[in-house]
Amino acid sequence: QVQLVESGGGLVQAGGSLSLSCLASGRTASSYRLGWFRQAPGKEREFVAAVNWTGGRTNYADAVKGRFTMSRDNAKNTVYLQMNNLKPEDTAVYFCAADPVGGGRSYLYWGQGTQVTVSS
């Protein structure tokens, strides 16, 4: 069993930056692919970024490429999402998720989410 706890959300003006963290507990968490997703009001949840278990490979949604950077520190069981040049359309609840299979299609564990609000 893996538990995920996000932190770092808040309110920021357009053009600003925020950094999210996700602490993954569970002895196998460091071997899981981890991802960030977001859900805006009235919209479906969407993929933001993911990193493989070594941290050596990341992929991003087109909407955030060049602005967001995901990284992980397995020694701390933590993944990070550095968000720069934020836009009002980035406003959403951001969720951390763990994929034990590693293919990016089996996110079985989810955090409770953290709110990010970007004002114009």
PDB file of N, CA and C in Angstrom, residues 33-110:
ATOM      1  N   ARG A  33       6.514   4.379 -10.794  1.00  0.00           N
ATOM      2  CA  ARG A  33       6.389   5.574 -11.624  1.00  0.00           C
ATOM      3  C   ARG A  33       5.442   6.520 -10.907  1.00  0.00           C
ATOM      4  N   LEU A  34       5.759   7.786 -10.855  1.00  0.00           N
ATOM      5  CA  LEU A  34       4.934   8.782 -10.178  1.00  0.00           C
ATOM      6  C   LEU A  34       4.526   9.871 -11.156  1.00  0.00           C
ATOM      7  N   GLY A  35       3.311  10.341 -10.983  1.00  0.00           N
ATOM      8  CA  GLY A  35       2.800  11.340 -11.901  1.00  0.00           C
ATOM      9  C   GLY A  35       2.063  12.453 -11.193  1.00  0.00           C
ATOM     10  N   TRP A  36       1.916  13.563 -11.887  1.00  0.00           N
ATOM     11  CA  TRP A  36       1.076  14.670 -11.445  1.00  0.00           C
ATOM     12  C   TRP A  36      -0.080  14.814 -12.429  1.00  0.00           C
ATOM     13  N   PHE A  37      -1.251  14.998 -11.880  1.00  0.00           N
ATOM     14  CA  PHE A  37      -2.451  15.243 -12.650  1.00  0.00           C
ATOM     15  C   PHE A  37      -3.130  16.484 -12.079  1.00  0.00           C
ATOM     16  N   ARG A  38      -4.058  17.046 -12.838  1.00  0.00           N
ATOM     17  CA  ARG A  38      -4.804  18.187 -12.316  1.00  0.00           C
ATOM     18  C   ARG A  38      -6.244  18.136 -12.798  1.00  0.00           C
ATOM     19  N   GLN A  39      -7.100  18.766 -12.020  1.00  0.00           N
ATOM     20  CA  GLN A  39      -8.505  18.832 -12.382  1.00  0.00           C
ATOM     21  C   GLN A  39      -9.029  20.217 -12.080  1.00  0.00           C
ATOM     22  N   ALA A  40      -9.468  20.900 -13.113  1.00  0.00           N
ATOM     23  CA  ALA A  40     -10.055  22.223 -12.965  1.00  0.00           C
ATOM     24  C   ALA A  40     -11.563  22.083 -12.775  1.00  0.00           C
ATOM     25  N   PRO A  41     -12.208  23.075 -12.195  1.00  0.00           N
ATOM     26  CA  PRO A  41     -13.656  23.005 -11.983  1.00  0.00           C
ATOM     27  C   PRO A  41     -14.404  22.757 -13.285  1.00  0.00           C
ATOM     28  N   GLY A  42     -15.270  21.773 -13.267  1.00  0.00           N
ATOM     29  CA  GLY A  42     -16.082  21.473 -14.434  1.00  0.00           C
ATOM     30  C   GLY A  42     -15.357  20.730 -15.536  1.00  0.00           C
ATOM     31  N   LYS A  43     -14.114  20.358 -15.293  1.00  0.00           N
ATOM     32  CA  LYS A  43     -13.339  19.659 -16.313  1.00  0.00           C
ATOM     33  C   LYS A  43     -12.883  18.301 -15.807  1.00  0.00           C
ATOM     34  N   GLU A  44     -12.496  17.444 -16.750  1.00  0.00           N
ATOM     35  CA  GLU A  44     -11.981  16.143 -16.366  1.00  0.00           C
ATOM     36  C   GLU A  44     -10.536  16.264 -15.896  1.00  0.00           C
ATOM     37  N   ARG A  45     -10.149  15.301 -15.106  1.00  0.00           N
ATOM     38  CA  ARG A  45      -8.763  15.257 -14.659  1.00  0.00           C
ATOM     39  C   ARG A  45      -7.851  15.025 -15.855  1.00  0.00           C
ATOM     40  N   GLU A  46      -6.713  15.715 -15.873  1.00  0.00           N
ATOM     41  CA  GLU A  46      -5.788  15.578 -16.990  1.00  0.00           C
ATOM     42  C   GLU A  46      -4.372  15.350 -16.511  1.00  0.00           C
ATOM     43  N   PHE A  47      -3.614  14.701 -17.346  1.00  0.00           N
ATOM     44  CA  PHE A  47      -2.218  14.415 -17.075  1.00  0.00           C
ATOM     45  C   PHE A  47      -1.393  15.691 -17.156  1.00  0.00           C
ATOM     46  N   VAL A  48      -0.435  15.830 -16.240  1.00  0.00           N
ATOM     47  CA  VAL A  48       0.467  16.976 -16.252  1.00  0.00           C
ATOM     48  C   VAL A  48       1.905  16.529 -16.535  1.00  0.00           C
ATOM     49  N   ALA A  49       2.400  15.595 -15.729  1.00  0.00           N
ATOM     50  CA  ALA A  49       3.791  15.169 -15.873  1.00  0.00           C
ATOM     51  C   ALA A  49       3.975  13.837 -15.166  1.00  0.00           C
ATOM     52  N   ALA A  50       5.028  13.114 -15.537  1.00  0.00           N
ATOM     53  CA  ALA A  50       5.347  11.858 -14.874  1.00  0.00           C
ATOM     54  C   ALA A  50       6.850  11.633 -14.923  1.00  0.00           C
ATOM     55  N   VAL A  51       7.306  10.821 -13.975  1.00  0.00           N
ATOM     56  CA  VAL A  51       8.723  10.472 -13.921  1.00  0.00           C
ATOM     57  C   VAL A  51       8.857   8.986 -13.635  1.00  0.00           C
ATOM     58  N   ASN A  52       9.814   8.332 -14.261  1.00  0.00           N
ATOM     59  CA  ASN A  52      10.008   6.904 -13.995  1.00  0.00           C
ATOM     60  C   ASN A  52      10.672   6.716 -12.644  1.00  0.00           C
ATOM     61  N   TRP A  53      10.842   5.472 -12.241  1.00  0.00           N
ATOM     62  CA  TRP A  53      11.251   5.232 -10.864  1.00  0.00           C
ATOM     63  C   TRP A  53      12.680   5.686 -10.574  1.00  0.00           C
ATOM     64  N   THR A  54      13.526   5.744 -11.584  1.00  0.00           N
ATOM     65  CA  THR A  54      14.900   6.194 -11.348  1.00  0.00           C
ATOM     66  C   THR A  54      15.008   7.720 -11.341  1.00  0.00           C
ATOM     67  N   GLY A  55      13.994   8.361 -11.911  1.00  0.00           N
ATOM     68  CA  GLY A  55      14.075   9.812 -12.057  1.00  0.00           C
ATOM     69  C   GLY A  55      14.771  10.245 -13.316  1.00  0.00           C
ATOM     70  N   GLY A  56      15.181   9.286 -14.126  1.00  0.00           N
ATOM     71  CA  GLY A  56      15.944   9.617 -15.312  1.00  0.00           C
ATOM     72  C   GLY A  56      15.114   9.950 -16.532  1.00  0.00           C
ATOM     73  N   ARG A  57      13.829   9.698 -16.464  1.00  0.00           N
ATOM     74  CA  ARG A  57      12.982   9.952 -17.624  1.00  0.00           C
ATOM     75  C   ARG A  57      11.699  10.622 -17.180  1.00  0.00           C
ATOM     76  N   THR A  58      11.406  11.751 -17.790  1.00  0.00           N
ATOM     77  CA  THR A  58      10.179  12.478 -17.474  1.00  0.00           C
ATOM     78  C   THR A  58       9.425  12.768 -18.768  1.00  0.00           C
ATOM     79  N   ASN A  59       8.140  12.939 -18.644  1.00  0.00           N
ATOM     80  CA  ASN A  59       7.362  13.392 -19.782  1.00  0.00           C
ATOM     81  C   ASN A  59       6.291  14.355 -19.295  1.00  0.00           C
ATOM     82  N   TYR A  60       5.884  15.242 -20.174  1.00  0.00           N
ATOM     83  CA  TYR A  60       5.011  16.347 -19.812  1.00  0.00           C
ATOM     84  C   TYR A  60       3.865  16.501 -20.809  1.00  0.00           C
ATOM     85  N   ALA A  61       2.780  17.028 -20.312  1.00  0.00           N
ATOM     86  CA  ALA A  61       1.702  17.438 -21.212  1.00  0.00           C
ATOM     87  C   ALA A  61       2.172  18.651 -22.009  1.00  0.00           C
ATOM     88  N   ASP A  62       1.673  18.763 -23.225  1.00  0.00           N
ATOM     89  CA  ASP A  62       2.081  19.881 -24.075  1.00  0.00           C
ATOM     90  C   ASP A  62       1.796  21.229 -23.424  1.00  0.00           C
ATOM     91  N   ALA A  63       0.712  21.289 -22.652  1.00  0.00           N
ATOM     92  CA  ALA A  63       0.303  22.569 -22.058  1.00  0.00           C
ATOM     93  C   ALA A  63       1.299  23.107 -21.035  1.00  0.00           C
ATOM     94  N   VAL A  64       2.160  22.236 -20.514  1.00  0.00           N
ATOM     95  CA  VAL A  64       3.084  22.667 -19.458  1.00  0.00           C
ATOM     96  C   VAL A  64       4.542  22.544 -19.852  1.00  0.00           C
ATOM     97  N   LYS A  65       4.819  21.996 -21.017  1.00  0.00           N
ATOM     98  CA  LYS A  65       6.206  21.832 -21.454  1.00  0.00           C
ATOM     99  C   LYS A  65       6.926  23.173 -21.472  1.00  0.00           C
ATOM    100  N   GLY A  66       8.134  23.164 -20.942  1.00  0.00           N
ATOM    101  CA  GLY A  66       8.923  24.385 -20.907  1.00  0.00           C
ATOM    102  C   GLY A  66       8.631  25.280 -19.719  1.00  0.00           C
ATOM    103  N   ARG A  67       7.557  24.986 -19.003  1.00  0.00           N
ATOM    104  CA  ARG A  67       7.212  25.800 -17.827  1.00  0.00           C
ATOM    105  C   ARG A  67       7.275  24.988 -16.529  1.00  0.00           C
ATOM    106  N   PHE A  68       6.935  23.708 -16.602  1.00  0.00           N
ATOM    107  CA  PHE A  68       6.921  22.847 -15.417  1.00  0.00           C
ATOM    108  C   PHE A  68       8.091  21.866 -15.482  1.00  0.00           C
ATOM    109  N   THR A  69       8.641  21.555 -14.316  1.00  0.00           N
ATOM    110  CA  THR A  69       9.704  20.563 -14.222  1.00  0.00           C
ATOM    111  C   THR A  69       9.395  19.613 -13.080  1.00  0.00           C
ATOM    112  N   MET A  70       9.392  18.322 -13.405  1.00  0.00           N
ATOM    113  CA  MET A  70       9.142  17.306 -12.387  1.00  0.00           C
ATOM    114  C   MET A  70      10.444  16.600 -12.051  1.00  0.00           C
ATOM    115  N   SER A  71      10.634  16.320 -10.772  1.00  0.00           N
ATOM    116  CA  SER A  71      11.824  15.599 -10.337  1.00  0.00           C
ATOM    117  C   SER A  71      11.460  14.725  -9.144  1.00  0.00           C
ATOM    118  N   ARG A  72      12.350  13.814  -8.805  1.00  0.00           N
ATOM    119  CA  ARG A  72      12.104  12.963  -7.648  1.00  0.00           C
ATOM    120  C   ARG A  72      13.388  12.745  -6.872  1.00  0.00           C
ATOM    121  N   ASP A  73      13.221  12.527  -5.587  1.00  0.00           N
ATOM    122  CA  ASP A  73      14.327  12.219  -4.686  1.00  0.00           C
ATOM    123  C   ASP A  73      13.927  10.958  -3.948  1.00  0.00           C
ATOM    124  N   ASN A  74      14.423   9.817  -4.399  1.00  0.00           N
ATOM    125  CA  ASN A  74      14.006   8.552  -3.803  1.00  0.00           C
ATOM    126  C   ASN A  74      14.508   8.402  -2.367  1.00  0.00           C
ATOM    127  N   ALA A  75      15.573   9.062  -2.038  1.00  0.00           N
ATOM    128  CA  ALA A  75      16.062   9.003  -0.659  1.00  0.00           C
ATOM    129  C   ALA A  75      15.062   9.634   0.295  1.00  0.00           C
ATOM    130  N   LYS A  76      14.293  10.587  -0.221  1.00  0.00           N
ATOM    131  CA  LYS A  76      13.285  11.265   0.590  1.00  0.00           C
ATOM    132  C   LYS A  76      11.877  10.797   0.257  1.00  0.00           C
ATOM    133  N   ASN A  77      11.762   9.848  -0.684  1.00  0.00           N
ATOM    134  CA  ASN A  77      10.444   9.361  -1.126  1.00  0.00           C
ATOM    135  C   ASN A  77       9.544  10.519  -1.547  1.00  0.00           C
ATOM    136  N   THR A  78      10.106  11.457  -2.244  1.00  0.00           N
ATOM    137  CA  THR A  78       9.381  12.678  -2.594  1.00  0.00           C
ATOM    138  C   THR A  78       9.561  13.013  -4.073  1.00  0.00           C
ATOM    139  N   VAL A  79       8.472  13.457  -4.681  1.00  0.00           N
ATOM    140  CA  VAL A  79       8.537  14.012  -6.021  1.00  0.00           C
ATOM    141  C   VAL A  79       8.134  15.480  -5.947  1.00  0.00           C
ATOM    142  N   TYR A  80       8.641  16.232  -6.894  1.00  0.00           N
ATOM    143  CA  TYR A  80       8.419  17.666  -6.905  1.00  0.00           C
ATOM    144  C   TYR A  80       7.879  18.096  -8.272  1.00  0.00           C
ATOM    145  N   LEU A  81       7.139  19.176  -8.258  1.00  0.00           N
ATOM    146  CA  LEU A  81       6.700  19.783  -9.504  1.00  0.00           C
ATOM    147  C   LEU A  81       6.962  21.276  -9.386  1.00  0.00           C
ATOM    148  N   GLN A  82       7.974  21.732 -10.078  1.00  0.00           N
ATOM    149  CA  GLN A  82       8.295  23.152 -10.112  1.00  0.00           C
ATOM    150  C   GLN A  82       7.506  23.775 -11.251  1.00  0.00           C
ATOM    151  N   MET A  83       6.696  24.753 -10.925  1.00  0.00           N
ATOM    152  CA  MET A  83       5.812  25.380 -11.914  1.00  0.00           C
ATOM    153  C   MET A  83       6.203  26.845 -12.060  1.00  0.00           C
ATOM    154  N   ASN A  84       6.640  27.196 -13.238  1.00  0.00           N
ATOM    155  CA  ASN A  84       7.053  28.574 -13.531  1.00  0.00           C
ATOM    156  C   ASN A  84       6.138  29.180 -14.582  1.00  0.00           C
ATOM    157  N   ASN A  85       6.170  30.495 -14.648  1.00  0.00           N
ATOM    158  CA  ASN A  85       5.360  31.211 -15.634  1.00  0.00           C
ATOM    159  C   ASN A  85       3.913  30.709 -15.621  1.00  0.00           C
ATOM    160  N   LEU A  86       3.350  30.678 -14.451  1.00  0.00           N
ATOM    161  CA  LEU A  86       1.994  30.142 -14.300  1.00  0.00           C
ATOM    162  C   LEU A  86       0.966  31.014 -14.999  1.00  0.00           C
ATOM    163  N   LYS A  87      -0.062  30.358 -15.499  1.00  0.00           N
ATOM    164  CA  LYS A  87      -1.133  31.026 -16.220  1.00  0.00           C
ATOM    165  C   LYS A  87      -2.459  30.770 -15.511  1.00  0.00           C
ATOM    166  N   PRO A  88      -3.443  31.631 -15.688  1.00  0.00           N
ATOM    167  CA  PRO A  88      -4.748  31.391 -15.051  1.00  0.00           C
ATOM    168  C   PRO A  88      -5.323  30.026 -15.406  1.00  0.00           C
ATOM    169  N   GLU A  89      -5.054  29.533 -16.594  1.00  0.00           N
ATOM    170  CA  GLU A  89      -5.574  28.222 -16.988  1.00  0.00           C
ATOM    171  C   GLU A  89      -4.875  27.063 -16.283  1.00  0.00           C
ATOM    172  N   ASP A  90      -3.841  27.339 -15.512  1.00  0.00           N
ATOM    173  CA  ASP A  90      -3.206  26.302 -14.688  1.00  0.00           C
ATOM    174  C   ASP A  90      -3.956  26.099 -13.369  1.00  0.00           C
ATOM    175  N   THR A  91      -4.937  26.944 -13.102  1.00  0.00           N
ATOM    176  CA  THR A  91      -5.714  26.825 -11.879  1.00  0.00           C
ATOM    177  C   THR A  91      -6.437  25.484 -11.844  1.00  0.00           C
ATOM    178  N   ALA A  92      -6.200  24.723 -10.781  1.00  0.00           N
ATOM    179  CA  ALA A  92      -6.778  23.385 -10.663  1.00  0.00           C
ATOM    180  C   ALA A  92      -6.366  22.790  -9.325  1.00  0.00           C
ATOM    181  N   VAL A  93      -6.985  21.660  -9.006  1.00  0.00           N
ATOM    182  CA  VAL A  93      -6.484  20.832  -7.914  1.00  0.00           C
ATOM    183  C   VAL A  93      -5.464  19.873  -8.521  1.00  0.00           C
ATOM    184  N   TYR A  94      -4.291  19.844  -7.947  1.00  0.00           N
ATOM    185  CA  TYR A  94      -3.208  19.019  -8.452  1.00  0.00           C
ATOM    186  C   TYR A  94      -3.070  17.768  -7.587  1.00  0.00           C
ATOM    187  N   PHE A  95      -3.016  16.633  -8.260  1.00  0.00           N
ATOM    188  CA  PHE A  95      -2.944  15.344  -7.593  1.00  0.00           C
ATOM    189  C   PHE A  95      -1.645  14.627  -7.946  1.00  0.00           C
ATOM    190  N   CYS A  96      -1.105  13.965  -6.972  1.00  0.00           N
ATOM    191  CA  CYS A  96       0.032  13.078  -7.166  1.00  0.00           C
ATOM    192  C   CYS A  96      -0.512  11.651  -7.256  1.00  0.00           C
ATOM    193  N   ALA A  97       0.087  10.836  -8.116  1.00  0.00           N
ATOM    194  CA  ALA A  97      -0.394   9.477  -8.291  1.00  0.00           C
ATOM    195  C   ALA A  97       0.784   8.532  -8.512  1.00  0.00           C
ATOM    196  N   ALA A  98       0.589   7.276  -8.104  1.00  0.00           N
ATOM    197  CA  ALA A  98       1.644   6.263  -8.229  1.00  0.00           C
ATOM    198  C   ALA A  98       1.184   5.114  -9.105  1.00  0.00           C
ATOM    199  N   ASP A  99       2.075   4.724 -10.008  1.00  0.00           N
ATOM    200  CA  ASP A  99       1.811   3.637 -10.957  1.00  0.00           C
ATOM    201  C   ASP A  99       2.788   2.498 -10.669  1.00  0.00           C
ATOM    202  N   PRO A 100       2.329   1.442 -10.027  1.00  0.00           N
ATOM    203  CA  PRO A 100       3.243   0.351  -9.673  1.00  0.00           C
ATOM    204  C   PRO A 100       3.719  -0.468 -10.876  1.00  0.00           C
ATOM    205  N   VAL A 101       2.969  -0.396 -11.964  1.00  0.00           N
ATOM    206  CA  VAL A 101       3.352  -1.170 -13.143  1.00  0.00           C
ATOM    207  C   VAL A 101       4.443  -0.454 -13.930  1.00  0.00           C
ATOM    208  N   GLY A 102       4.326   0.871 -14.018  1.00  0.00           N
ATOM    209  CA  GLY A 102       5.382   1.644 -14.648  1.00  0.00           C
ATOM    210  C   GLY A 102       5.113   2.076 -16.072  1.00  0.00           C
ATOM    211  N   GLY A 103       4.018   1.627 -16.641  1.00  0.00           N
ATOM    212  CA  GLY A 103       3.743   1.961 -18.031  1.00  0.00           C
ATOM    213  C   GLY A 103       2.972   3.248 -18.228  1.00  0.00           C
ATOM    214  N   GLY A 104       2.558   3.871 -17.137  1.00  0.00           N
ATOM    215  CA  GLY A 104       1.818   5.112 -17.244  1.00  0.00           C
ATOM    216  C   GLY A 104       0.331   4.932 -17.416  1.00  0.00           C
ATOM    217  N   ARG A 105      -0.148   3.694 -17.284  1.00  0.00           N
ATOM    218  CA  ARG A 105      -1.581   3.447 -17.441  1.00  0.00           C
ATOM    219  C   ARG A 105      -2.201   2.804 -16.213  1.00  0.00           C
ATOM    220  N   SER A 106      -1.448   2.702 -15.168  1.00  0.00           N
ATOM    221  CA  SER A 106      -1.931   1.976 -13.979  1.00  0.00           C
ATOM    222  C   SER A 106      -1.698   2.806 -12.725  1.00  0.00           C
ATOM    223  N   TYR A 107      -2.222   4.015 -12.724  1.00  0.00           N
ATOM    224  CA  TYR A 107      -2.097   4.848 -11.529  1.00  0.00           C
ATOM    225  C   TYR A 107      -3.135   4.374 -10.514  1.00  0.00           C
ATOM    226  N   LEU A 108      -2.698   3.566  -9.579  1.00  0.00           N
ATOM    227  CA  LEU A 108      -3.604   2.947  -8.619  1.00  0.00           C
ATOM    228  C   LEU A 108      -3.737   3.734  -7.325  1.00  0.00           C
ATOM    229  N   TYR A 109      -2.746   4.540  -7.010  1.00  0.00           N
ATOM    230  CA  TYR A 109      -2.742   5.255  -5.736  1.00  0.00           C
ATOM    231  C   TYR A 109      -2.746   6.756  -6.016  1.00  0.00           C
ATOM    232  N   TRP A 110      -3.574   7.460  -5.240  1.00  0.00           N
ATOM    233  CA  TRP A 110      -3.759   8.891  -5.452  1.00  0.00           C
ATOM    234  C   TRP A 110      -3.698   9.641  -4.128  1.00  0.00           C
TER     235      TRP A 110
END
